[in-house]
Amino acid sequence: MNATLRLTEELIARPSVTPLDEGCQALISTRLAALGFACETLESGPADFRVTNLWARLGTGQQPTLVFAGHTDVVPTGPLSAWTSDPFVPSHRDGKLYGRGASDMKASLAAMVVACEEFVATHPKPAIDIAFLLTSDEEGPANDGTVIVCNELQRRGERLDWCIVGEPTSVERTGDMIKNGRRGTLSGKLTVKGIQGHIAYPHLAKNPIHLAAPALAELAATLWDGGNAYFPPTSWQVSNIHGGTGASNVIPGTVVIDFNFRFSTESTPEDLQQRVTDILRRHGLQTGADFELVWTLGGRPFLTAPGTLVEAVRSAIRHETGIETQLSTTGGTSDGRFIAQVCPQVIELGPPNATIHKVDEHVAVADLEPLKNIYRRVLHELSQQAGAGR
């Protein structure tokens, strides 16, 4: 059994359902400390939702720094009876390793650690610093995880140049797709106020659903932006509508609409908020009197254009797998949105994502070594470039 597979199994065996870490970071810290990393645990959050974060650095902070980032927490398993085998007992079937977190993202974490071990063994004095930023709050609210560490690193003035997040980005084979950016996410909770009444006497009531409907139609039909070479157009989608008492003869007093923007770098949160408010007012709804709107910014979009990191990753994938990788910004959010605020170049690279969050989550064993080799080659290429630039 190779080192990457062995460590992946050790991590899967720890039931680190968010926000629990269950010793995953301690296990990784032990491996990193043996290489000379200075490891620091930063805990955050309330007592009933305590989050464990790890910041580890090899080097003095005076050289260009590559950060490996990821999360040790996993999503809940769902009904255990639906799993073919215990989700926290690593199991092999047909060349696949099964277990919760196998592909999201304990395989990536193991590959990163082993890649560093192999790289440092042959490059005891690399021309770059290497760091790890891990959290147990990526699958949860993400309030006390990576964002807390990034804020602390910014306060200290620590240097970050490149970051690889180990999210499962591939489709068919490891390396066939990387994320060089992600869309932003902006959620709104719109409450439209009416007057409750008997449905047979509509003149004595005011139906908030009727008031909201014309504005919702315009919001759904609006072209928010046209996207760009890296991002699709911004989308607006309703996720929930709640109105009514449950009775068929009562006009409701309020209706609550939850919606979300997934937005590109062509739009800003401030512009989207203003445009939504303008549409509501255009349809006769006045702030305060007729509606209330609460906004939650989940993350701004980020983009890493082709440059030093993207080209190093492309080259590593090509050399290790023969694949010409595809750049993509599709999918949901990741902790890359926080890291991009303190690090100029962020990409995401991990194994295929077909089974993430599913029952019987798994990763092909054949994908593990190529992933580790890609990470190791990126270390080599960046160190070589940094050394040549001295």
PDB file of N, CA, C and O in Angstrom, residues 306-371:
ATOM      1  N   PRO A 306      -4.589  33.033 -16.205  1.00  0.00           N
ATOM      2  CA  PRO A 306      -3.366  32.286 -16.520  1.00  0.00           C
ATOM      3  C   PRO A 306      -2.125  33.100 -16.190  1.00  0.00           C
ATOM      4  O   PRO A 306      -2.002  34.259 -16.562  1.00  0.00           O
ATOM      5  N   GLY A 307      -1.224  32.490 -15.442  1.00  0.00           N
ATOM      6  CA  GLY A 307      -0.004  33.138 -14.984  1.00  0.00           C
ATOM      7  C   GLY A 307       0.866  32.090 -14.318  1.00  0.00           C
ATOM      8  O   GLY A 307       0.776  30.901 -14.637  1.00  0.00           O
ATOM      9  N   THR A 308       1.649  32.497 -13.347  1.00  0.00           N
ATOM     10  CA  THR A 308       2.636  31.597 -12.749  1.00  0.00           C
ATOM     11  C   THR A 308       2.014  30.322 -12.202  1.00  0.00           C
ATOM     12  O   THR A 308       2.455  29.211 -12.521  1.00  0.00           O
ATOM     13  N   LEU A 309       0.974  30.442 -11.352  1.00  0.00           N
ATOM     14  CA  LEU A 309       0.400  29.256 -10.724  1.00  0.00           C
ATOM     15  C   LEU A 309      -0.358  28.401 -11.722  1.00  0.00           C
ATOM     16  O   LEU A 309      -0.181  27.176 -11.768  1.00  0.00           O
ATOM     17  N   VAL A 310      -1.226  29.013 -12.514  1.00  0.00           N
ATOM     18  CA  VAL A 310      -2.006  28.241 -13.482  1.00  0.00           C
ATOM     19  C   VAL A 310      -1.088  27.483 -14.435  1.00  0.00           C
ATOM     20  O   VAL A 310      -1.305  26.297 -14.731  1.00  0.00           O
ATOM     21  N   GLU A 311      -0.036  28.140 -14.908  1.00  0.00           N
ATOM     22  CA  GLU A 311       0.860  27.474 -15.858  1.00  0.00           C
ATOM     23  C   GLU A 311       1.654  26.363 -15.193  1.00  0.00           C
ATOM     24  O   GLU A 311       1.921  25.326 -15.808  1.00  0.00           O
ATOM     25  N   ALA A 312       2.047  26.549 -13.923  1.00  0.00           N
ATOM     26  CA  ALA A 312       2.761  25.485 -13.210  1.00  0.00           C
ATOM     27  C   ALA A 312       1.866  24.268 -13.022  1.00  0.00           C
ATOM     28  O   ALA A 312       2.307  23.118 -13.171  1.00  0.00           O
ATOM     29  N   VAL A 313       0.591  24.509 -12.709  1.00  0.00           N
ATOM     30  CA  VAL A 313      -0.348  23.400 -12.521  1.00  0.00           C
ATOM     31  C   VAL A 313      -0.640  22.719 -13.853  1.00  0.00           C
ATOM     32  O   VAL A 313      -0.666  21.483 -13.944  1.00  0.00           O
ATOM     33  N   ARG A 314      -0.851  23.511 -14.889  1.00  0.00           N
ATOM     34  CA  ARG A 314      -1.068  22.931 -16.216  1.00  0.00           C
ATOM     35  C   ARG A 314       0.100  22.036 -16.620  1.00  0.00           C
ATOM     36  O   ARG A 314      -0.078  20.914 -17.113  1.00  0.00           O
ATOM     37  N   SER A 315       1.313  22.546 -16.420  1.00  0.00           N
ATOM     38  CA  SER A 315       2.509  21.791 -16.790  1.00  0.00           C
ATOM     39  C   SER A 315       2.624  20.507 -15.980  1.00  0.00           C
ATOM     40  O   SER A 315       2.946  19.438 -16.518  1.00  0.00           O
ATOM     41  N   ALA A 316       2.341  20.586 -14.680  1.00  0.00           N
ATOM     42  CA  ALA A 316       2.431  19.403 -13.825  1.00  0.00           C
ATOM     43  C   ALA A 316       1.424  18.344 -14.242  1.00  0.00           C
ATOM     44  O   ALA A 316       1.746  17.152 -14.300  1.00  0.00           O
ATOM     45  N   ILE A 317       0.213  18.751 -14.542  1.00  0.00           N
ATOM     46  CA  ILE A 317      -0.817  17.803 -14.975  1.00  0.00           C
ATOM     47  C   ILE A 317      -0.413  17.155 -16.294  1.00  0.00           C
ATOM     48  O   ILE A 317      -0.553  15.937 -16.491  1.00  0.00           O
ATOM     49  N   ARG A 318       0.085  17.974 -17.200  1.00  0.00           N
ATOM     50  CA  ARG A 318       0.515  17.455 -18.502  1.00  0.00           C
ATOM     51  C   ARG A 318       1.624  16.409 -18.348  1.00  0.00           C
ATOM     52  O   ARG A 318       1.583  15.329 -18.954  1.00  0.00           O
ATOM     53  N   HIS A 319       2.625  16.711 -17.520  1.00  0.00           N
ATOM     54  CA  HIS A 319       3.751  15.799 -17.341  1.00  0.00           C
ATOM     55  C   HIS A 319       3.346  14.512 -16.630  1.00  0.00           C
ATOM     56  O   HIS A 319       3.858  13.438 -16.945  1.00  0.00           O
ATOM     57  N   GLU A 320       2.445  14.608 -15.669  1.00  0.00           N
ATOM     58  CA  GLU A 320       2.106  13.439 -14.865  1.00  0.00           C
ATOM     59  C   GLU A 320       0.993  12.584 -15.452  1.00  0.00           C
ATOM     60  O   GLU A 320       0.912  11.392 -15.165  1.00  0.00           O
ATOM     61  N   THR A 321       0.117  13.187 -16.263  1.00  0.00           N
ATOM     62  CA  THR A 321      -1.039  12.439 -16.765  1.00  0.00           C
ATOM     63  C   THR A 321      -1.204  12.480 -18.279  1.00  0.00           C
ATOM     64  O   THR A 321      -1.966  11.686 -18.827  1.00  0.00           O
ATOM     65  N   GLY A 322      -0.542  13.421 -18.938  1.00  0.00           N
ATOM     66  CA  GLY A 322      -0.737  13.597 -20.375  1.00  0.00           C
ATOM     67  C   GLY A 322      -1.994  14.368 -20.719  1.00  0.00           C
ATOM     68  O   GLY A 322      -2.324  14.538 -21.896  1.00  0.00           O
ATOM     69  N   ILE A 323      -2.707  14.868 -19.713  1.00  0.00           N
ATOM     70  CA  ILE A 323      -3.969  15.585 -19.925  1.00  0.00           C
ATOM     71  C   ILE A 323      -3.706  17.076 -20.101  1.00  0.00           C
ATOM     72  O   ILE A 323      -2.889  17.656 -19.398  1.00  0.00           O
ATOM     73  N   GLU A 324      -4.413  17.689 -21.047  1.00  0.00           N
ATOM     74  CA  GLU A 324      -4.450  19.145 -21.146  1.00  0.00           C
ATOM     75  C   GLU A 324      -5.667  19.598 -20.347  1.00  0.00           C
ATOM     76  O   GLU A 324      -6.799  19.436 -20.775  1.00  0.00           O
ATOM     77  N   THR A 325      -5.419  20.135 -19.185  1.00  0.00           N
ATOM     78  CA  THR A 325      -6.509  20.422 -18.257  1.00  0.00           C
ATOM     79  C   THR A 325      -7.404  21.547 -18.762  1.00  0.00           C
ATOM     80  O   THR A 325      -6.988  22.408 -19.535  1.00  0.00           O
ATOM     81  N   GLN A 326      -8.633  21.537 -18.293  1.00  0.00           N
ATOM     82  CA  GLN A 326      -9.605  22.569 -18.631  1.00  0.00           C
ATOM     83  C   GLN A 326      -9.771  23.513 -17.448  1.00  0.00           C
ATOM     84  O   GLN A 326      -9.930  23.075 -16.299  1.00  0.00           O
ATOM     85  N   LEU A 327      -9.733  24.810 -17.716  1.00  0.00           N
ATOM     86  CA  LEU A 327      -9.998  25.806 -16.683  1.00  0.00           C
ATOM     87  C   LEU A 327     -11.503  26.005 -16.559  1.00  0.00           C
ATOM     88  O   LEU A 327     -12.219  26.044 -17.549  1.00  0.00           O
ATOM     89  N   SER A 328     -11.989  26.147 -15.331  1.00  0.00           N
ATOM     90  CA  SER A 328     -13.424  26.289 -15.111  1.00  0.00           C
ATOM     91  C   SER A 328     -13.678  27.140 -13.878  1.00  0.00           C
ATOM     92  O   SER A 328     -12.869  27.166 -12.939  1.00  0.00           O
ATOM     93  N   THR A 329     -14.820  27.837 -13.873  1.00  0.00           N
ATOM     94  CA  THR A 329     -15.266  28.580 -12.688  1.00  0.00           C
ATOM     95  C   THR A 329     -16.657  28.116 -12.261  1.00  0.00           C
ATOM     96  O   THR A 329     -17.341  28.804 -11.503  1.00  0.00           O
ATOM     97  N   THR A 330     -17.088  26.961 -12.743  1.00  0.00           N
ATOM     98  CA  THR A 330     -18.429  26.458 -12.438  1.00  0.00           C
ATOM     99  C   THR A 330     -18.489  25.885 -11.028  1.00  0.00           C
ATOM    100  O   THR A 330     -17.471  25.712 -10.361  1.00  0.00           O
ATOM    101  N   GLY A 331     -19.702  25.563 -10.608  1.00  0.00           N
ATOM    102  CA  GLY A 331     -19.887  24.923  -9.320  1.00  0.00           C
ATOM    103  C   GLY A 331     -20.206  25.908  -8.218  1.00  0.00           C
ATOM    104  O   GLY A 331     -20.402  27.104  -8.449  1.00  0.00           O
ATOM    105  N   GLY A 332     -20.255  25.383  -7.000  1.00  0.00           N
ATOM    106  CA  GLY A 332     -20.607  26.201  -5.853  1.00  0.00           C
ATOM    107  C   GLY A 332     -19.427  26.982  -5.326  1.00  0.00           C
ATOM    108  O   GLY A 332     -18.399  27.136  -5.978  1.00  0.00           O
ATOM    109  N   THR A 333     -19.579  27.477  -4.106  1.00  0.00           N
ATOM    110  CA  THR A 333     -18.507  28.251  -3.495  1.00  0.00           C
ATOM    111  C   THR A 333     -17.520  27.322  -2.799  1.00  0.00           C
ATOM    112  O   THR A 333     -17.803  26.157  -2.555  1.00  0.00           O
ATOM    113  N   SER A 334     -16.368  27.854  -2.475  1.00  0.00           N
ATOM    114  CA  SER A 334     -15.366  27.126  -1.701  1.00  0.00           C
ATOM    115  C   SER A 334     -14.641  28.126  -0.824  1.00  0.00           C
ATOM    116  O   SER A 334     -14.839  29.340  -0.927  1.00  0.00           O
ATOM    117  N   ASP A 335     -13.757  27.632   0.036  1.00  0.00           N
ATOM    118  CA  ASP A 335     -12.986  28.534   0.883  1.00  0.00           C
ATOM    119  C   ASP A 335     -11.967  29.340   0.083  1.00  0.00           C
ATOM    120  O   ASP A 335     -11.342  30.254   0.635  1.00  0.00           O
ATOM    121  N   GLY A 336     -11.841  29.037  -1.192  1.00  0.00           N
ATOM    122  CA  GLY A 336     -10.998  29.863  -2.047  1.00  0.00           C
ATOM    123  C   GLY A 336     -11.437  31.321  -2.025  1.00  0.00           C
ATOM    124  O   GLY A 336     -10.615  32.225  -2.223  1.00  0.00           O
ATOM    125  N   ARG A 337     -12.730  31.565  -1.764  1.00  0.00           N
ATOM    126  CA  ARG A 337     -13.238  32.941  -1.749  1.00  0.00           C
ATOM    127  C   ARG A 337     -12.621  33.756  -0.622  1.00  0.00           C
ATOM    128  O   ARG A 337     -12.459  34.978  -0.747  1.00  0.00           O
ATOM    129  N   PHE A 338     -12.273  33.101   0.484  1.00  0.00           N
ATOM    130  CA  PHE A 338     -11.627  33.795   1.592  1.00  0.00           C
ATOM    131  C   PHE A 338     -10.124  33.961   1.339  1.00  0.00           C
ATOM    132  O   PHE A 338      -9.556  35.020   1.596  1.00  0.00           O
ATOM    133  N   ILE A 339      -9.519  32.905   0.834  1.00  0.00           N
ATOM    134  CA  ILE A 339      -8.073  32.929   0.615  1.00  0.00           C
ATOM    135  C   ILE A 339      -7.704  33.949  -0.454  1.00  0.00           C
ATOM    136  O   ILE A 339      -6.661  34.604  -0.375  1.00  0.00           O
ATOM    137  N   ALA A 340      -8.583  34.102  -1.451  1.00  0.00           N
ATOM    138  CA  ALA A 340      -8.299  35.045  -2.542  1.00  0.00           C
ATOM    139  C   ALA A 340      -8.220  36.485  -2.057  1.00  0.00           C
ATOM    140  O   ALA A 340      -7.674  37.338  -2.759  1.00  0.00           O
ATOM    141  N   GLN A 341      -8.736  36.758  -0.863  1.00  0.00           N
ATOM    142  CA  GLN A 341      -8.659  38.114  -0.323  1.00  0.00           C
ATOM    143  C   GLN A 341      -7.265  38.434   0.215  1.00  0.00           C
ATOM    144  O   GLN A 341      -6.914  39.607   0.397  1.00  0.00           O
ATOM    145  N   VAL A 342      -6.446  37.379   0.462  1.00  0.00           N
ATOM    146  CA  VAL A 342      -5.100  37.596   1.018  1.00  0.00           C
ATOM    147  C   VAL A 342      -4.012  36.955   0.173  1.00  0.00           C
ATOM    148  O   VAL A 342      -2.833  37.079   0.489  1.00  0.00           O
ATOM    149  N   CYS A 343      -4.403  36.279  -0.907  1.00  0.00           N
ATOM    150  CA  CYS A 343      -3.441  35.582  -1.760  1.00  0.00           C
ATOM    151  C   CYS A 343      -3.804  35.873  -3.214  1.00  0.00           C
ATOM    152  O   CYS A 343      -4.941  35.622  -3.625  1.00  0.00           O
ATOM    153  N   PRO A 344      -2.881  36.376  -4.020  1.00  0.00           N
ATOM    154  CA  PRO A 344      -3.229  36.839  -5.368  1.00  0.00           C
ATOM    155  C   PRO A 344      -3.537  35.738  -6.382  1.00  0.00           C
ATOM    156  O   PRO A 344      -4.233  35.993  -7.357  1.00  0.00           O
ATOM    157  N   GLN A 345      -3.036  34.525  -6.160  1.00  0.00           N
ATOM    158  CA  GLN A 345      -3.267  33.452  -7.129  1.00  0.00           C
ATOM    159  C   GLN A 345      -3.778  32.217  -6.395  1.00  0.00           C
ATOM    160  O   GLN A 345      -3.065  31.626  -5.582  1.00  0.00           O
ATOM    161  N   VAL A 346      -5.031  31.830  -6.684  1.00  0.00           N
ATOM    162  CA  VAL A 346      -5.687  30.704  -6.030  1.00  0.00           C
ATOM    163  C   VAL A 346      -6.315  29.813  -7.092  1.00  0.00           C
ATOM    164  O   VAL A 346      -7.061  30.296  -7.955  1.00  0.00           O
ATOM    165  N   ILE A 347      -6.015  28.533  -7.041  1.00  0.00           N
ATOM    166  CA  ILE A 347      -6.702  27.570  -7.907  1.00  0.00           C
ATOM    167  C   ILE A 347      -7.163  26.397  -7.048  1.00  0.00           C
ATOM    168  O   ILE A 347      -6.711  26.222  -5.915  1.00  0.00           O
ATOM    169  N   GLU A 348      -8.068  25.592  -7.605  1.00  0.00           N
ATOM    170  CA  GLU A 348      -8.548  24.400  -6.913  1.00  0.00           C
ATOM    171  C   GLU A 348      -8.264  23.187  -7.789  1.00  0.00           C
ATOM    172  O   GLU A 348      -8.504  23.213  -8.997  1.00  0.00           O
ATOM    173  N   LEU A 349      -7.749  22.141  -7.169  1.00  0.00           N
ATOM    174  CA  LEU A 349      -7.374  20.932  -7.900  1.00  0.00           C
ATOM    175  C   LEU A 349      -7.521  19.730  -6.983  1.00  0.00           C
ATOM    176  O   LEU A 349      -6.927  19.680  -5.900  1.00  0.00           O
ATOM    177  N   GLY A 350      -8.343  18.776  -7.417  1.00  0.00           N
ATOM    178  CA  GLY A 350      -8.524  17.557  -6.647  1.00  0.00           C
ATOM    179  C   GLY A 350      -9.050  16.440  -7.530  1.00  0.00           C
ATOM    180  O   GLY A 350      -9.143  16.578  -8.756  1.00  0.00           O
ATOM    181  N   PRO A 351      -9.449  15.327  -6.931  1.00  0.00           N
ATOM    182  CA  PRO A 351      -9.901  14.151  -7.690  1.00  0.00           C
ATOM    183  C   PRO A 351     -11.287  14.347  -8.277  1.00  0.00           C
ATOM    184  O   PRO A 351     -11.935  15.373  -8.044  1.00  0.00           O
ATOM    185  N   PRO A 352     -11.792  13.379  -9.037  1.00  0.00           N
ATOM    186  CA  PRO A 352     -13.147  13.464  -9.590  1.00  0.00           C
ATOM    187  C   PRO A 352     -14.200  13.643  -8.495  1.00  0.00           C
ATOM    188  O   PRO A 352     -14.081  13.112  -7.393  1.00  0.00           O
ATOM    189  N   ASN A 353     -15.252  14.396  -8.839  1.00  0.00           N
ATOM    190  CA  ASN A 353     -16.238  14.801  -7.826  1.00  0.00           C
ATOM    191  C   ASN A 353     -17.608  14.153  -7.993  1.00  0.00           C
ATOM    192  O   ASN A 353     -18.591  14.621  -7.420  1.00  0.00           O
ATOM    193  N   ALA A 354     -17.696  13.068  -8.759  1.00  0.00           N
ATOM    194  CA  ALA A 354     -19.002  12.489  -9.086  1.00  0.00           C
ATOM    195  C   ALA A 354     -19.764  11.994  -7.863  1.00  0.00           C
ATOM    196  O   ALA A 354     -21.000  11.958  -7.873  1.00  0.00           O
ATOM    197  N   THR A 355     -19.062  11.592  -6.783  1.00  0.00           N
ATOM    198  CA  THR A 355     -19.770  10.995  -5.647  1.00  0.00           C
ATOM    199  C   THR A 355     -19.719  11.854  -4.387  1.00  0.00           C
ATOM    200  O   THR A 355     -20.130  11.399  -3.320  1.00  0.00           O
ATOM    201  N   ILE A 356     -19.257  13.097  -4.490  1.00  0.00           N
ATOM    202  CA  ILE A 356     -19.144  13.908  -3.278  1.00  0.00           C
ATOM    203  C   ILE A 356     -20.523  14.155  -2.674  1.00  0.00           C
ATOM    204  O   ILE A 356     -21.504  14.362  -3.378  1.00  0.00           O
ATOM    205  N   HIS A 357     -20.591  14.069  -1.344  1.00  0.00           N
ATOM    206  CA  HIS A 357     -21.807  14.279  -0.545  1.00  0.00           C
ATOM    207  C   HIS A 357     -22.840  13.170  -0.755  1.00  0.00           C
ATOM    208  O   HIS A 357     -23.944  13.249  -0.202  1.00  0.00           O
ATOM    209  N   LYS A 358     -22.526  12.154  -1.526  1.00  0.00           N
ATOM    210  CA  LYS A 358     -23.478  11.083  -1.803  1.00  0.00           C
ATOM    211  C   LYS A 358     -23.281   9.904  -0.855  1.00  0.00           C
ATOM    212  O   LYS A 358     -22.257   9.773  -0.190  1.00  0.00           O
ATOM    213  N   VAL A 359     -24.285   9.033  -0.817  1.00  0.00           N
ATOM    214  CA  VAL A 359     -24.120   7.730  -0.187  1.00  0.00           C
ATOM    215  C   VAL A 359     -23.085   6.948  -0.990  1.00  0.00           C
ATOM    216  O   VAL A 359     -23.015   7.046  -2.215  1.00  0.00           O
ATOM    217  N   ASP A 360     -22.252   6.165  -0.285  1.00  0.00           N
ATOM    218  CA  ASP A 360     -21.180   5.384  -0.916  1.00  0.00           C
ATOM    219  C   ASP A 360     -20.185   6.274  -1.656  1.00  0.00           C
ATOM    220  O   ASP A 360     -19.716   5.948  -2.755  1.00  0.00           O
ATOM    221  N   GLU A 361     -19.849   7.411  -1.059  1.00  0.00           N
ATOM    222  CA  GLU A 361     -18.798   8.272  -1.619  1.00  0.00           C
ATOM    223  C   GLU A 361     -17.517   7.458  -1.775  1.00  0.00           C
ATOM    224  O   GLU A 361     -17.167   6.637  -0.927  1.00  0.00           O
ATOM    225  N   HIS A 362     -16.807   7.688  -2.876  1.00  0.00           N
ATOM    226  CA  HIS A 362     -15.577   6.931  -3.100  1.00  0.00           C
ATOM    227  C   HIS A 362     -14.623   7.692  -4.013  1.00  0.00           C
ATOM    228  O   HIS A 362     -14.999   8.672  -4.655  1.00  0.00           O
ATOM    229  N   VAL A 363     -13.397   7.212  -4.059  1.00  0.00           N
ATOM    230  CA  VAL A 363     -12.382   7.733  -4.961  1.00  0.00           C
ATOM    231  C   VAL A 363     -11.667   6.540  -5.566  1.00  0.00           C
ATOM    232  O   VAL A 363     -11.465   5.518  -4.902  1.00  0.00           O
ATOM    233  N   ALA A 364     -11.335   6.629  -6.842  1.00  0.00           N
ATOM    234  CA  ALA A 364     -10.597   5.551  -7.489  1.00  0.00           C
ATOM    235  C   ALA A 364      -9.174   5.537  -6.942  1.00  0.00           C
ATOM    236  O   ALA A 364      -8.498   6.575  -6.895  1.00  0.00           O
ATOM    237  N   VAL A 365      -8.723   4.376  -6.514  1.00  0.00           N
ATOM    238  CA  VAL A 365      -7.359   4.265  -5.991  1.00  0.00           C
ATOM    239  C   VAL A 365      -6.346   4.715  -7.038  1.00  0.00           C
ATOM    240  O   VAL A 365      -5.329   5.333  -6.712  1.00  0.00           O
ATOM    241  N   ALA A 366      -6.650   4.463  -8.302  1.00  0.00           N
ATOM    242  CA  ALA A 366      -5.732   4.837  -9.378  1.00  0.00           C
ATOM    243  C   ALA A 366      -5.585   6.344  -9.532  1.00  0.00           C
ATOM    244  O   ALA A 366      -4.665   6.809 -10.206  1.00  0.00           O
ATOM    245  N   ASP A 367      -6.482   7.127  -8.914  1.00  0.00           N
ATOM    246  CA  ASP A 367      -6.393   8.588  -9.002  1.00  0.00           C
ATOM    247  C   ASP A 367      -5.492   9.198  -7.936  1.00  0.00           C
ATOM    248  O   ASP A 367      -5.127  10.379  -8.033  1.00  0.00           O
ATOM    249  N   LEU A 368      -5.133   8.429  -6.904  1.00  0.00           N
ATOM    250  CA  LEU A 368      -4.409   8.999  -5.778  1.00  0.00           C
ATOM    251  C   LEU A 368      -2.966   9.352  -6.099  1.00  0.00           C
ATOM    252  O   LEU A 368      -2.507  10.470  -5.813  1.00  0.00           O
ATOM    253  N   GLU A 369      -2.230   8.416  -6.679  1.00  0.00           N
ATOM    254  CA  GLU A 369      -0.817   8.693  -6.966  1.00  0.00           C
ATOM    255  C   GLU A 369      -0.629   9.806  -7.989  1.00  0.00           C
ATOM    256  O   GLU A 369       0.230  10.679  -7.807  1.00  0.00           O
ATOM    257  N   PRO A 370      -1.420   9.841  -9.083  1.00  0.00           N
ATOM    258  CA  PRO A 370      -1.285  10.987 -10.000  1.00  0.00           C
ATOM    259  C   PRO A 370      -1.536  12.321  -9.322  1.00  0.00           C
ATOM    260  O   PRO A 370      -0.844  13.303  -9.603  1.00  0.00           O
ATOM    261  N   LEU A 371      -2.507  12.376  -8.400  1.00  0.00           N
ATOM    262  CA  LEU A 371      -2.786  13.622  -7.701  1.00  0.00           C
ATOM    263  C   LEU A 371      -1.590  14.038  -6.850  1.00  0.00           C
ATOM    264  O   LEU A 371      -1.162  15.202  -6.876  1.00  0.00           O
TER     265      LEU A 371
END
